Amino acid sequence: MWRWENQDQIVIWIWIGIGLFFLTTLLITLLVINYLKSIKRNKKKVSQLVRNTQKEYLENMLLLQEQDRERLAEELHDNIISQLNLIRLNLNDKQPEELSKDLKRSMQLIRELSHNLTPPDLNEIDLTDLIEDYLEQVNKNIEVIFRSITIGIPISNPVKLNLFRIVQELVTNILKHAEATRIDVSLRVSLNYVILTIEDNGRGFILGKHSGGIGMRNIKSRAQKIKAIYKLKTQPEKGTKFIACMAIQ
């Protein structure tokens, strides 16, 4: 009798063991399935994030292209076409020497516009030389001071291009609207940061009223692309100061 009871207990424990084994197997299976589903969900999230990033980059690129086209059309209409039209109207009233000066001025405007539109050879020139070369071509009726402190840290081409375009945008705005007699440009490159400062002694403006134009949208978009933070300080009749800072990665 005792032997039968002992055998029954052994059978019960075997069934309990089998049950625990199946429960453990089921639990592991459920955990694996849940883990695989989690991986699949994460892959979808990453894929969506990549698609969103690509879409945002494309939208920013298209926005910059449209803004550059608008600026080109504005430059052609307000400066070059207006200047050539004045020459045409004054052909019979001005002396050849005066007409020659007007034509040279128009050619200089076209040269500056071409320089602004042509992408520089970023592999062959550093940021300091790039900015200095551009500032040397600025209208000589205004004093331009450029200071640079660098320690030879290499800067990537996208950062160089976007900082250079920001300089062009700001200097162009100063020349067109600020009525300034002096522009101070400063570039500081340290081990960890790049700091760009552009200041003028022009008429300034009230922030919020004139800070939403094409130029500032361009600057904002380019600063975002290189993860730079910037601040614009200005007051009427007290000039304008722009400071941008970005970490070197």
XYZ file of C-alpha atoms in Angstrom:
249
model
C 0.000 0.000 0.000
C 2.789 2.376 0.929
C 4.513 1.528 -2.345
C 1.450 2.547 -4.362
C 1.110 5.822 -2.506
C 4.785 6.538 -3.121
C 4.376 5.841 -6.835
C 1.326 8.111 -6.964
C 3.343 10.925 -5.398
C 6.117 10.398 -7.936
C 3.580 10.563 -10.792
C 2.079 13.760 -9.325
C 5.506 15.392 -9.059
C 6.284 14.347 -12.630
C 3.078 16.004 -13.828
C 3.837 19.046 -11.731
C 7.316 19.183 -13.301
C 5.855 18.790 -16.777
C 3.311 21.522 -16.011
C 6.025 23.860 -14.708
C 8.127 23.124 -17.769
C 5.277 23.985 -20.111
C 4.423 27.095 -18.098
C 8.067 28.166 -18.181
C 8.244 27.464 -21.909
C 5.010 29.401 -22.468
C 6.295 32.330 -20.404
C 9.607 32.392 -22.279
C 7.741 32.180 -25.588
C 5.481 35.069 -24.627
C 8.492 37.109 -23.508
C 10.301 36.394 -26.790
C 7.209 37.304 -28.829
C 6.767 40.505 -26.831
C 10.469 41.320 -27.276
C 10.273 40.744 -31.036
C 7.165 42.924 -31.227
C 8.991 45.615 -29.262
C 11.930 45.441 -31.689
C 9.508 45.716 -34.608
C 7.791 48.733 -33.029
C 11.150 50.386 -32.359
C 12.235 49.741 -35.944
C 9.040 51.412 -37.156
C 9.671 54.375 -34.842
C 13.271 54.693 -36.063
C 12.164 54.410 -39.690
C 9.483 57.054 -39.121
C 12.006 59.292 -37.375
C 14.433 58.898 -40.307
C 11.642 59.675 -42.786
C 10.587 62.722 -40.764
C 14.203 63.924 -40.580
C 14.679 63.444 -44.313
C 11.398 65.237 -44.981
C 12.378 68.110 -42.689
C 15.804 68.364 -44.343
C 14.208 68.395 -47.798
C 11.681 71.025 -46.718
C 14.468 73.194 -45.270
C 16.514 72.787 -48.440
C 13.550 73.727 -50.631
C 12.775 76.664 -48.341
C 16.337 77.948 -48.648
C 16.212 77.548 -52.433
C 12.962 79.496 -52.637
C 14.308 82.195 -50.334
C 17.491 82.446 -52.411
C 15.371 82.793 -55.551
C 13.304 85.531 -53.916
C 16.455 87.318 -52.815
C 17.952 86.988 -56.322
C 14.805 88.439 -57.879
C 14.837 91.269 -55.337
C 18.521 92.026 -55.951
C 18.029 92.019 -59.724
C 14.969 94.274 -59.556
C 16.056 96.717 -56.857
C 19.705 97.101 -57.762
C 20.889 95.915 -61.144
C 17.785 96.473 -63.283
C 17.117 99.842 -61.625
C 20.718 100.907 -62.182
C 20.694 99.854 -65.855
C 17.342 101.570 -66.380
C 18.763 104.818 -65.013
C 21.703 104.529 -67.406
C 19.287 104.006 -70.307
C 17.217 107.049 -69.345
C 20.292 109.257 -68.974
C 22.122 108.214 -72.126
C 21.593 111.606 -73.765
C 22.110 113.737 -70.657
C 25.311 112.387 -69.126
C 28.902 112.608 -70.208
C 30.693 109.419 -71.335
C 32.831 109.485 -68.181
C 29.728 109.528 -65.953
C 28.083 106.747 -67.950
C 31.289 104.715 -67.685
C 31.224 105.088 -63.887
C 27.572 104.030 -63.786
C 28.336 100.970 -65.915
C 31.269 100.031 -63.682
C 28.993 100.332 -60.661
C 26.463 98.006 -62.315
C 29.209 95.532 -63.191
C 30.357 95.573 -59.565
C 26.808 94.803 -58.414
C 26.628 91.892 -60.868
C 30.052 90.660 -59.711
C 28.951 90.753 -56.069
C 25.723 88.945 -56.878
C 27.636 86.279 -58.799
C 30.026 85.870 -55.877
C 27.074 85.426 -53.516
C 25.460 82.779 -55.697
C 28.549 80.776 -56.608
C 29.343 78.079 -54.035
C 32.941 78.506 -52.845
C 35.511 75.716 -53.053
C 35.256 74.752 -49.393
C 37.988 72.120 -49.569
C 40.591 74.626 -50.710
C 39.961 77.517 -48.296
C 39.337 77.884 -44.581
C 36.500 79.894 -43.080
C 38.666 82.877 -42.122
C 40.001 83.339 -45.667
C 36.538 82.759 -47.106
C 35.005 85.571 -45.040
C 37.998 87.869 -45.536
C 37.913 87.420 -49.319
C 34.212 88.248 -49.390
C 34.523 91.329 -47.161
C 37.293 92.721 -49.372
C 34.771 92.957 -52.208
C 32.205 94.883 -50.166
C 31.384 98.435 -51.249
C 34.332 100.634 -50.303
C 32.026 103.471 -49.207
C 31.676 101.698 -45.858
C 34.455 100.790 -43.420
C 34.713 97.031 -42.838
C 36.810 95.642 -39.962
C 37.456 91.897 -39.748
C 39.075 90.211 -36.751
C 39.810 86.509 -36.542
C 41.176 84.374 -33.701
C 41.535 80.697 -34.639
C 43.666 77.792 -33.460
C 43.580 75.669 -36.592
C 40.680 73.420 -35.595
C 39.197 71.896 -38.781
C 35.620 72.956 -39.516
C 33.348 70.792 -41.642
C 32.249 72.048 -45.044
C 28.518 72.315 -44.140
C 29.395 74.481 -41.122
C 31.745 76.642 -43.213
C 29.155 77.133 -45.940
C 26.276 78.008 -43.621
C 28.327 80.408 -41.481
C 29.640 82.049 -44.642
C 26.107 82.447 -46.029
C 24.995 83.960 -42.706
C 27.797 86.528 -43.012
C 26.714 87.327 -46.578
C 23.082 87.667 -45.551
C 23.810 90.004 -42.660
C 26.304 92.171 -44.555
C 23.870 92.473 -47.469
C 21.094 93.567 -45.099
C 23.408 96.134 -43.483
C 24.424 97.585 -46.847
C 20.813 97.814 -48.037
C 18.969 98.975 -44.937
C 21.197 100.048 -42.030
C 22.674 103.269 -43.434
C 25.814 102.323 -41.509
C 29.317 103.699 -41.999
C 31.106 100.801 -40.315
C 30.779 97.016 -40.061
C 32.749 94.960 -37.522
C 33.013 91.221 -38.161
C 34.668 88.901 -35.653
C 35.321 85.163 -35.891
C 36.634 83.173 -32.924
C 37.383 79.455 -33.205
C 38.439 77.663 -30.009
C 38.794 73.992 -29.142
C 35.097 73.703 -28.338
C 33.234 76.595 -29.934
C 32.870 78.800 -33.000
C 31.643 82.329 -32.265
C 30.652 84.734 -35.031
C 29.880 88.392 -34.284
C 28.711 91.013 -36.782
C 28.015 94.576 -35.633
C 27.173 97.825 -37.393
C 26.680 101.452 -36.351
C 23.557 101.938 -38.460
C 20.081 103.088 -37.636
C 18.942 99.807 -36.054
C 15.291 98.840 -35.730
C 12.648 97.597 -33.321
C 12.809 93.830 -32.910
C 9.605 92.138 -33.985
C 8.708 94.707 -36.620
C 11.450 93.994 -39.161
C 12.860 90.650 -38.009
C 10.640 88.323 -40.045
C 11.901 88.994 -43.559
C 13.547 86.647 -46.013
C 17.024 87.409 -44.678
C 16.233 86.517 -41.069
C 14.358 83.385 -42.131
C 17.429 82.345 -44.105
C 19.665 82.965 -41.099
C 17.345 81.028 -38.776
C 17.191 78.065 -41.155
C 20.964 77.970 -41.663
C 21.629 78.273 -37.924
C 19.297 75.343 -37.257
C 21.089 73.207 -39.846
C 24.417 73.535 -37.988
C 22.835 73.545 -34.486
C 24.005 77.082 -33.760
C 22.331 79.429 -31.328
C 22.207 83.123 -32.116
C 21.022 86.437 -30.721
C 20.182 89.699 -32.435
C 20.514 92.915 -30.409
C 19.316 96.205 -31.862
C 17.660 99.498 -31.014
C 16.644 102.436 -33.194
C 19.634 104.675 -33.907
C 21.948 102.381 -31.909
C 23.036 99.918 -34.559
C 22.660 96.155 -34.675
C 24.720 93.333 -33.203
C 24.450 89.675 -34.210
C 26.142 86.894 -32.214
C 26.099 83.211 -33.197
C 27.692 80.360 -31.274
C 27.976 76.658 -32.047
C 29.789 73.744 -30.481
C 32.519 71.977 -32.457
C 31.587 68.305 -32.669
